[in-house]
mmCIF file of C-alpha atoms in Angstrom:
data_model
loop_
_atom_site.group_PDB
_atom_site.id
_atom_site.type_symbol
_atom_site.label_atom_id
_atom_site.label_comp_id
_atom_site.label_asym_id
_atom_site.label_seq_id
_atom_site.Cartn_x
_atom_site.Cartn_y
_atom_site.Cartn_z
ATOM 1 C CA UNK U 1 -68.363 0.995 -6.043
ATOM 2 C CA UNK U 2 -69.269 1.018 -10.028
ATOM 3 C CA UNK U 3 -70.411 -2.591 -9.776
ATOM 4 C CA UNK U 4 -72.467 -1.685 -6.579
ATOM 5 C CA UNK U 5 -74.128 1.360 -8.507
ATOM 6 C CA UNK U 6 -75.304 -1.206 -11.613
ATOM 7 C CA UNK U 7 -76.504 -3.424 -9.140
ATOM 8 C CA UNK U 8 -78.316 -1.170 -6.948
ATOM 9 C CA UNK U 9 -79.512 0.897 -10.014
ATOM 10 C CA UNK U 10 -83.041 1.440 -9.571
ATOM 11 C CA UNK U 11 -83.228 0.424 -5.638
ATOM 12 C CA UNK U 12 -80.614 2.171 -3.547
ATOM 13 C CA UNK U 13 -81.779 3.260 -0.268
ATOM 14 C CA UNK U 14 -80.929 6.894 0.385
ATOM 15 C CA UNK U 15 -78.979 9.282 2.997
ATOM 16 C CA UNK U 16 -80.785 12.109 3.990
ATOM 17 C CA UNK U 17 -78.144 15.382 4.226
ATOM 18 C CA UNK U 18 -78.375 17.220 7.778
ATOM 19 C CA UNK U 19 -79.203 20.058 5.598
ATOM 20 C CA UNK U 20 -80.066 20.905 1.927
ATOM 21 C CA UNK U 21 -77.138 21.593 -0.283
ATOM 22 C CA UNK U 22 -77.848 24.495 -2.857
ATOM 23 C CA UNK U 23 -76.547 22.775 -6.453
ATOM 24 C CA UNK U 24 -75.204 26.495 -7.403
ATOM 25 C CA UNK U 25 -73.244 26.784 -4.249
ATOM 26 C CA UNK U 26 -71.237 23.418 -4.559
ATOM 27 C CA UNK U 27 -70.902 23.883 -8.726
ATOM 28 C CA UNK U 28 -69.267 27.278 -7.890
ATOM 29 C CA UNK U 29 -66.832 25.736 -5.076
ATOM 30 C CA UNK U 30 -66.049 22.883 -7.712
ATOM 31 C CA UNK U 31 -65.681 25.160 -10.304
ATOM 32 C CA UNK U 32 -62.835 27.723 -8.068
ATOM 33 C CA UNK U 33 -61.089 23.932 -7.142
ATOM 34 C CA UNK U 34 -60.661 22.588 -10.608
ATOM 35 C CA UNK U 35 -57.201 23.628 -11.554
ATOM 36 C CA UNK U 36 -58.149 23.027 -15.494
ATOM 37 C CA UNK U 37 -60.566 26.553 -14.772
ATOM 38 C CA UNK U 38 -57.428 28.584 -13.464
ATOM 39 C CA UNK U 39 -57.869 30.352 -16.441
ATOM 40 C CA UNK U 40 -61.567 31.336 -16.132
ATOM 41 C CA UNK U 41 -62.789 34.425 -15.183
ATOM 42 C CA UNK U 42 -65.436 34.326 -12.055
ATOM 43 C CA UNK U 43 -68.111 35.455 -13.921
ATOM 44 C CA UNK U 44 -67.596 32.564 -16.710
ATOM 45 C CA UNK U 45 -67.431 30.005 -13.619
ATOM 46 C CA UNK U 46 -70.859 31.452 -12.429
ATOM 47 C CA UNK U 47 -72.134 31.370 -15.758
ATOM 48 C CA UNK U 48 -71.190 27.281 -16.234
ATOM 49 C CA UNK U 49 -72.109 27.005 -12.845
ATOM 50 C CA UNK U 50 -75.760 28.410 -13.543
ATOM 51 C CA UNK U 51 -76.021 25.748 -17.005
ATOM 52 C CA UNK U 52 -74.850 22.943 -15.051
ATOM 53 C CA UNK U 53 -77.486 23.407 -12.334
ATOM 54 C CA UNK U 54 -80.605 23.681 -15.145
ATOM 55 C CA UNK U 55 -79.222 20.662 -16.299
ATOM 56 C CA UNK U 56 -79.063 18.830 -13.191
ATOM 57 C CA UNK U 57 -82.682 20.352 -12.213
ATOM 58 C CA UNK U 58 -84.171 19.294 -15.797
ATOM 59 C CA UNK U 59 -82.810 15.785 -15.327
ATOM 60 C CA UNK U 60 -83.560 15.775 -11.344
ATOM 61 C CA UNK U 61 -86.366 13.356 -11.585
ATOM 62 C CA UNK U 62 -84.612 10.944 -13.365
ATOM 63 C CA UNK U 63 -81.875 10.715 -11.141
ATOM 64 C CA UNK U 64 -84.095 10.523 -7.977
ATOM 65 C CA UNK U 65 -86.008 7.652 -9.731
ATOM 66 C CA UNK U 66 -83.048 5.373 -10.484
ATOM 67 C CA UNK U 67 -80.053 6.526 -8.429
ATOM 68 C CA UNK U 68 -81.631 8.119 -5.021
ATOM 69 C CA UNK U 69 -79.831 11.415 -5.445
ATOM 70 C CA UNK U 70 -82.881 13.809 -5.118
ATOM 71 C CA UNK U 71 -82.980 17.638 -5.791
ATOM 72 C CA UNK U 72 -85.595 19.842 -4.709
ATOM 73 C CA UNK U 73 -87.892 22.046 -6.493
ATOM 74 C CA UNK U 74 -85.449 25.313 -4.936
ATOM 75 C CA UNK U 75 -82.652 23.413 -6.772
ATOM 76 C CA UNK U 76 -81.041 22.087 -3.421
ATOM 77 C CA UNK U 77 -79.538 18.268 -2.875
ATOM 78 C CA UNK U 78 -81.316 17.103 -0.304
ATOM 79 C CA UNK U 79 -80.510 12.699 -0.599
ATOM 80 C CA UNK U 80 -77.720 10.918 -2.144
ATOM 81 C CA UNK U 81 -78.373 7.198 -2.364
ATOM 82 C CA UNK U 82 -76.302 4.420 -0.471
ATOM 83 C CA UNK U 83 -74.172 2.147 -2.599
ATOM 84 C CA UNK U 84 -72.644 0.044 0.405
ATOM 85 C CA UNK U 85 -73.530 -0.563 3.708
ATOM 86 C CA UNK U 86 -72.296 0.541 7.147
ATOM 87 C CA UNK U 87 -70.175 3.178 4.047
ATOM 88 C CA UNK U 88 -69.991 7.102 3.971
ATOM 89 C CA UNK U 89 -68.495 9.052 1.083
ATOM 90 C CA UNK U 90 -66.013 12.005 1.274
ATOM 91 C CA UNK U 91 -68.548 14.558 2.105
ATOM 92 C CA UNK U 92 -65.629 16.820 0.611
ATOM 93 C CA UNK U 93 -65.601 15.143 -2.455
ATOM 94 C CA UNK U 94 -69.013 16.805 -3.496
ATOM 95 C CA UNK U 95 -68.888 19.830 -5.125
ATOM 96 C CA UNK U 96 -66.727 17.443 -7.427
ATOM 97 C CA UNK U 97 -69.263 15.064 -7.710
ATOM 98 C CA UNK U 98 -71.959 17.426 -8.554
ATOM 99 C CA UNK U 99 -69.811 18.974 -11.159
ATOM 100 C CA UNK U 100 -69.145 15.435 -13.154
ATOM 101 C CA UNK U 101 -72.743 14.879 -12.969
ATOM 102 C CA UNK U 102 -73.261 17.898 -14.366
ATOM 103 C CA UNK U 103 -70.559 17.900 -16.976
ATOM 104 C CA UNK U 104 -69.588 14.297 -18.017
ATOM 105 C CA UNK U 105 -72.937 12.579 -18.195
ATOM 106 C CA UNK U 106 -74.599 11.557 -21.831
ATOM 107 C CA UNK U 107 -78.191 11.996 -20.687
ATOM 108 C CA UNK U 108 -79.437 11.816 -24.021
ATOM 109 C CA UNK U 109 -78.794 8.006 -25.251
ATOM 110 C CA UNK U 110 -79.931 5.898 -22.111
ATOM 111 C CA UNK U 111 -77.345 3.019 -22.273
ATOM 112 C CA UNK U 112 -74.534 5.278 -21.961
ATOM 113 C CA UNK U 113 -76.268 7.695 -19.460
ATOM 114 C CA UNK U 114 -76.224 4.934 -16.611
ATOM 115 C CA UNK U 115 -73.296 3.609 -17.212
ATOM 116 C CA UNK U 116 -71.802 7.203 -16.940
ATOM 117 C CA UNK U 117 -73.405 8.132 -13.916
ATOM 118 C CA UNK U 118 -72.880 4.587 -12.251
ATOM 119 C CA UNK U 119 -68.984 6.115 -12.968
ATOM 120 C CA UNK U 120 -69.554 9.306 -11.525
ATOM 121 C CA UNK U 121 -71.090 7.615 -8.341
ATOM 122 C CA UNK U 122 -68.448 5.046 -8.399
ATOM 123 C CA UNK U 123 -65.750 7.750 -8.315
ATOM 124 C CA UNK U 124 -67.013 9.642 -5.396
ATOM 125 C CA UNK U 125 -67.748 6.892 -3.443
ATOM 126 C CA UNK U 126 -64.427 5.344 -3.738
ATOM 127 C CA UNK U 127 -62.455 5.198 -0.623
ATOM 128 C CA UNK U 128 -59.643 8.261 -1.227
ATOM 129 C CA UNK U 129 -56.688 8.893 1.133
ATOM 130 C CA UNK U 130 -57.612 11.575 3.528
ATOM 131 C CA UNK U 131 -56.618 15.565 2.747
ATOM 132 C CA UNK U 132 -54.325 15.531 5.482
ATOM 133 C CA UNK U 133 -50.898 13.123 5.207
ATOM 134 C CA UNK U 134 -50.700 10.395 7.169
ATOM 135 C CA UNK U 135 -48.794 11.169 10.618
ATOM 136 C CA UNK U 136 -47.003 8.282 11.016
ATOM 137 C CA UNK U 137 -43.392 7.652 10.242
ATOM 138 C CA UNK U 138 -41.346 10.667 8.440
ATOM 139 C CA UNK U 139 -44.854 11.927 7.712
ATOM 140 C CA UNK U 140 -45.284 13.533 11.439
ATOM 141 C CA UNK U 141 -42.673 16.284 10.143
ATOM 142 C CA UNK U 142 -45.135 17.912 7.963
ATOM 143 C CA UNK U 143 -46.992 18.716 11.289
ATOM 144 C CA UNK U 144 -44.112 20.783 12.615
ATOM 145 C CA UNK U 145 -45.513 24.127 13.768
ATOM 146 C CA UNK U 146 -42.504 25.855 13.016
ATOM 147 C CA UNK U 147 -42.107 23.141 9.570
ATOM 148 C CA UNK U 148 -41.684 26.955 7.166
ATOM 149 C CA UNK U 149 -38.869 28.203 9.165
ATOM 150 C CA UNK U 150 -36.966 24.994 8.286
ATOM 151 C CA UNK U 151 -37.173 24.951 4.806
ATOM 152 C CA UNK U 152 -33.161 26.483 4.277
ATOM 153 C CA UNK U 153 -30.897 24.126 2.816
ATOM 154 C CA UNK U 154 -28.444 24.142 5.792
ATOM 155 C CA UNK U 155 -31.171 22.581 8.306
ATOM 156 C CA UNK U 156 -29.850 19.462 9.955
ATOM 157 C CA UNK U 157 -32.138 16.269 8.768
ATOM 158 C CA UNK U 158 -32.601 14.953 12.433
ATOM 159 C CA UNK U 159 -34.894 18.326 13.370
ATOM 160 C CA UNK U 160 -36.780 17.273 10.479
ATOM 161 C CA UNK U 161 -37.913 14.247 11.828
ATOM 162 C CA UNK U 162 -37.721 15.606 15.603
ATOM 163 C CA UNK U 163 -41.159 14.457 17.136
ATOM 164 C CA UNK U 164 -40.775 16.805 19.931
ATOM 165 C CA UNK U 165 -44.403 17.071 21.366
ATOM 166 C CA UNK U 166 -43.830 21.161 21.766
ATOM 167 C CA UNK U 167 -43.015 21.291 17.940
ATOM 168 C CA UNK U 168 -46.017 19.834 16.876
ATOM 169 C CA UNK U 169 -49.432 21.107 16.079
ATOM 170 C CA UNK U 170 -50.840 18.128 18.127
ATOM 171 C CA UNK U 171 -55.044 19.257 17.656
ATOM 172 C CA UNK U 172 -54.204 18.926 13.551
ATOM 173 C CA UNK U 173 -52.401 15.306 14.437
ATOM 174 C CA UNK U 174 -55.130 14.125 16.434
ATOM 175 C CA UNK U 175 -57.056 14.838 13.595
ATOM 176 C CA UNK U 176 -54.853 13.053 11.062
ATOM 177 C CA UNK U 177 -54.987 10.089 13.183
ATOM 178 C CA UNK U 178 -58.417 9.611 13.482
ATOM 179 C CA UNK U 179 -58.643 10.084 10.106
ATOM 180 C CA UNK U 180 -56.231 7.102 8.961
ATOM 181 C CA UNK U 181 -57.639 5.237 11.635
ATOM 182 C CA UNK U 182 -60.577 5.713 10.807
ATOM 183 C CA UNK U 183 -59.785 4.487 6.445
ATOM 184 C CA UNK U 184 -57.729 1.458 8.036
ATOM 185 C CA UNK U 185 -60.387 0.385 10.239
ATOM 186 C CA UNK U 186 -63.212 0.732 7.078
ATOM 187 C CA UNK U 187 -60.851 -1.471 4.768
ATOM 188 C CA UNK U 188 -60.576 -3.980 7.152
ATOM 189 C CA UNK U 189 -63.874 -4.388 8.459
ATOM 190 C CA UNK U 190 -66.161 -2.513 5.873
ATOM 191 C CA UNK U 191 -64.684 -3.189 1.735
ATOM 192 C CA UNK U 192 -62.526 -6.013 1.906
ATOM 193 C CA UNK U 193 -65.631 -7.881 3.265
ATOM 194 C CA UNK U 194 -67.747 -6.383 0.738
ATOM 195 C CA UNK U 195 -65.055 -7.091 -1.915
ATOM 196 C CA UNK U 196 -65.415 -11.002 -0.686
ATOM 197 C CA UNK U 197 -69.418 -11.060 -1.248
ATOM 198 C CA UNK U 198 -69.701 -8.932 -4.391
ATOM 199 C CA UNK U 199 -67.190 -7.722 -6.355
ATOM 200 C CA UNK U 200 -66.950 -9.908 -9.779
ATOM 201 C CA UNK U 201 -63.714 -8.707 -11.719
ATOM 202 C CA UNK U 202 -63.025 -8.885 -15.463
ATOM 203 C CA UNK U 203 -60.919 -10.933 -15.746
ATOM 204 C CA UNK U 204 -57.954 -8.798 -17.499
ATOM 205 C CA UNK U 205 -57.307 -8.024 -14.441
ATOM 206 C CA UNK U 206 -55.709 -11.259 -13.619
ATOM 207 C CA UNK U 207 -52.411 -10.116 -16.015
ATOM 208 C CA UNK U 208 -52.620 -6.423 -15.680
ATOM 209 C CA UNK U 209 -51.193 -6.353 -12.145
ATOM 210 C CA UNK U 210 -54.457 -5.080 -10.672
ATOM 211 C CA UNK U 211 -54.356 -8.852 -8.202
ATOM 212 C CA UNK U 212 -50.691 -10.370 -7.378
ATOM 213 C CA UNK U 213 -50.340 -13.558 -5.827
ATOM 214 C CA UNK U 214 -48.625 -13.444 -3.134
ATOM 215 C CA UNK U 215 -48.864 -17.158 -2.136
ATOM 216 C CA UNK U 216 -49.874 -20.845 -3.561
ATOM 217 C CA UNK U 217 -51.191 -23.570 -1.138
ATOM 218 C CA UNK U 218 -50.202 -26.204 -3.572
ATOM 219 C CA UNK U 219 -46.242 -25.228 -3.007
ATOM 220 C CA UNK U 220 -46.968 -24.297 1.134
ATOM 221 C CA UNK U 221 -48.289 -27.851 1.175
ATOM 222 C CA UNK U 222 -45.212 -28.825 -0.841
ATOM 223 C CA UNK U 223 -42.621 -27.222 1.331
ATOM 224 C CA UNK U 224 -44.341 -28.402 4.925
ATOM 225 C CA UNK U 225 -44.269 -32.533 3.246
ATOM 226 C CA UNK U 226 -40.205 -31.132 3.413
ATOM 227 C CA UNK U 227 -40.218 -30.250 6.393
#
């Protein structure tokens, strides 16, 4: 998603939010999330809050110009840009976003200012596991409607991984499901795809364990002569 900012830098198309998101309102939810503010007062948070969104609205041109994420003159998001195709970003994800690009980018040297908010874009555009755990396996326990009234260390370890359709909160699986169906289905038919046509990695990552090889036609073809 980095790579696909740099390349797109300066000619991204642009999704158009079903409605405009005010910058304070989504700095102030990032702000309450970040666990590093726990000990921040509210009125502090509203105060960085307030900075961050002058900045952002003082630099909004900018990043409408190169990036496609366009604020309005009332200070509201209105367009984030596309980075890949047929690809939608955790909508949740963007209170955090906002904050980073608030926060973390070095808009006064140029260089370093696009290549920190191709980072920031690259981040929230990255394909994260969904809030809720995946259902399947010994993960379907954790949808047990009754799953605090089990928690005593004398409960027998088949009821907690007793799938019994009454025990479950089956409208909060359903939505799990979809939801991990919904990532598998996007790796397999929406990055890995992607990954094939564009991505161009350094190539440290050859020896730091990012790629393993998992096969080698050379010895296949050497074991089927064998055979």
């Amino acid at each position: 998603m980095y790579q696909q900012a740099l390349c797109r830098f300066g000619n991204f198309n642009a999704i158009q939010l079903s409605e405009p998101a005010p910058l304070r309102e989504l700095l102030t939810m990032a702000l309450k999330d970040d666990e590093s503010m726990s000990d921040v007062n509210e009125k502090e948070k509203l105060e960085i809050a307030e900075v961050n969104t002058e900045i952002l609205r003082e630099n909004a041109e900018m990043i409408n110009e190169y990036f496609s994420i366009h604020i309005d003159q009332g200070g509201n998001l209105t367009r984030l840009p596309v980075v890949l195709d047929q690809y939608t970003p955790d909508m949740d994800r963007l209170p955090e976003f906002m904050l980073t690009l608030g926060n973390d980018i070095a808009w006064d040297v140029e260089k370093e200012c696009f290549r920190t908010a191709a980072a920031a874009i690259g981040n929230f555009y990255a394909l994260h596991p969904p809030i809720l755990p995946n259902p399947s396996g010994k993960g379907i326990r954790l949808y047990k409607k009754n799953k605090d009234s089990m928690e005593s260390a004398g409960q027998a370890d088949n009821d907690l991984t007793s799938t019994d359709e009454d025990d479950m909160d089956q409208e909060l699986v359903a939505e799990a499901e979809a939801a991990w169906a919904q990532r598998e289905w996007t790796i397999q038919h929406v990055l890995f795809p992607s990954m094939r046509l564009f991505l161009k990695p350094p190539k440290s990552m050859a020896t730091d364990g990012t790629f393993v090889q998992i096969a080698s036609l050379d010895k296949l073809y050497k074991i089927f002569e064998r055979c």
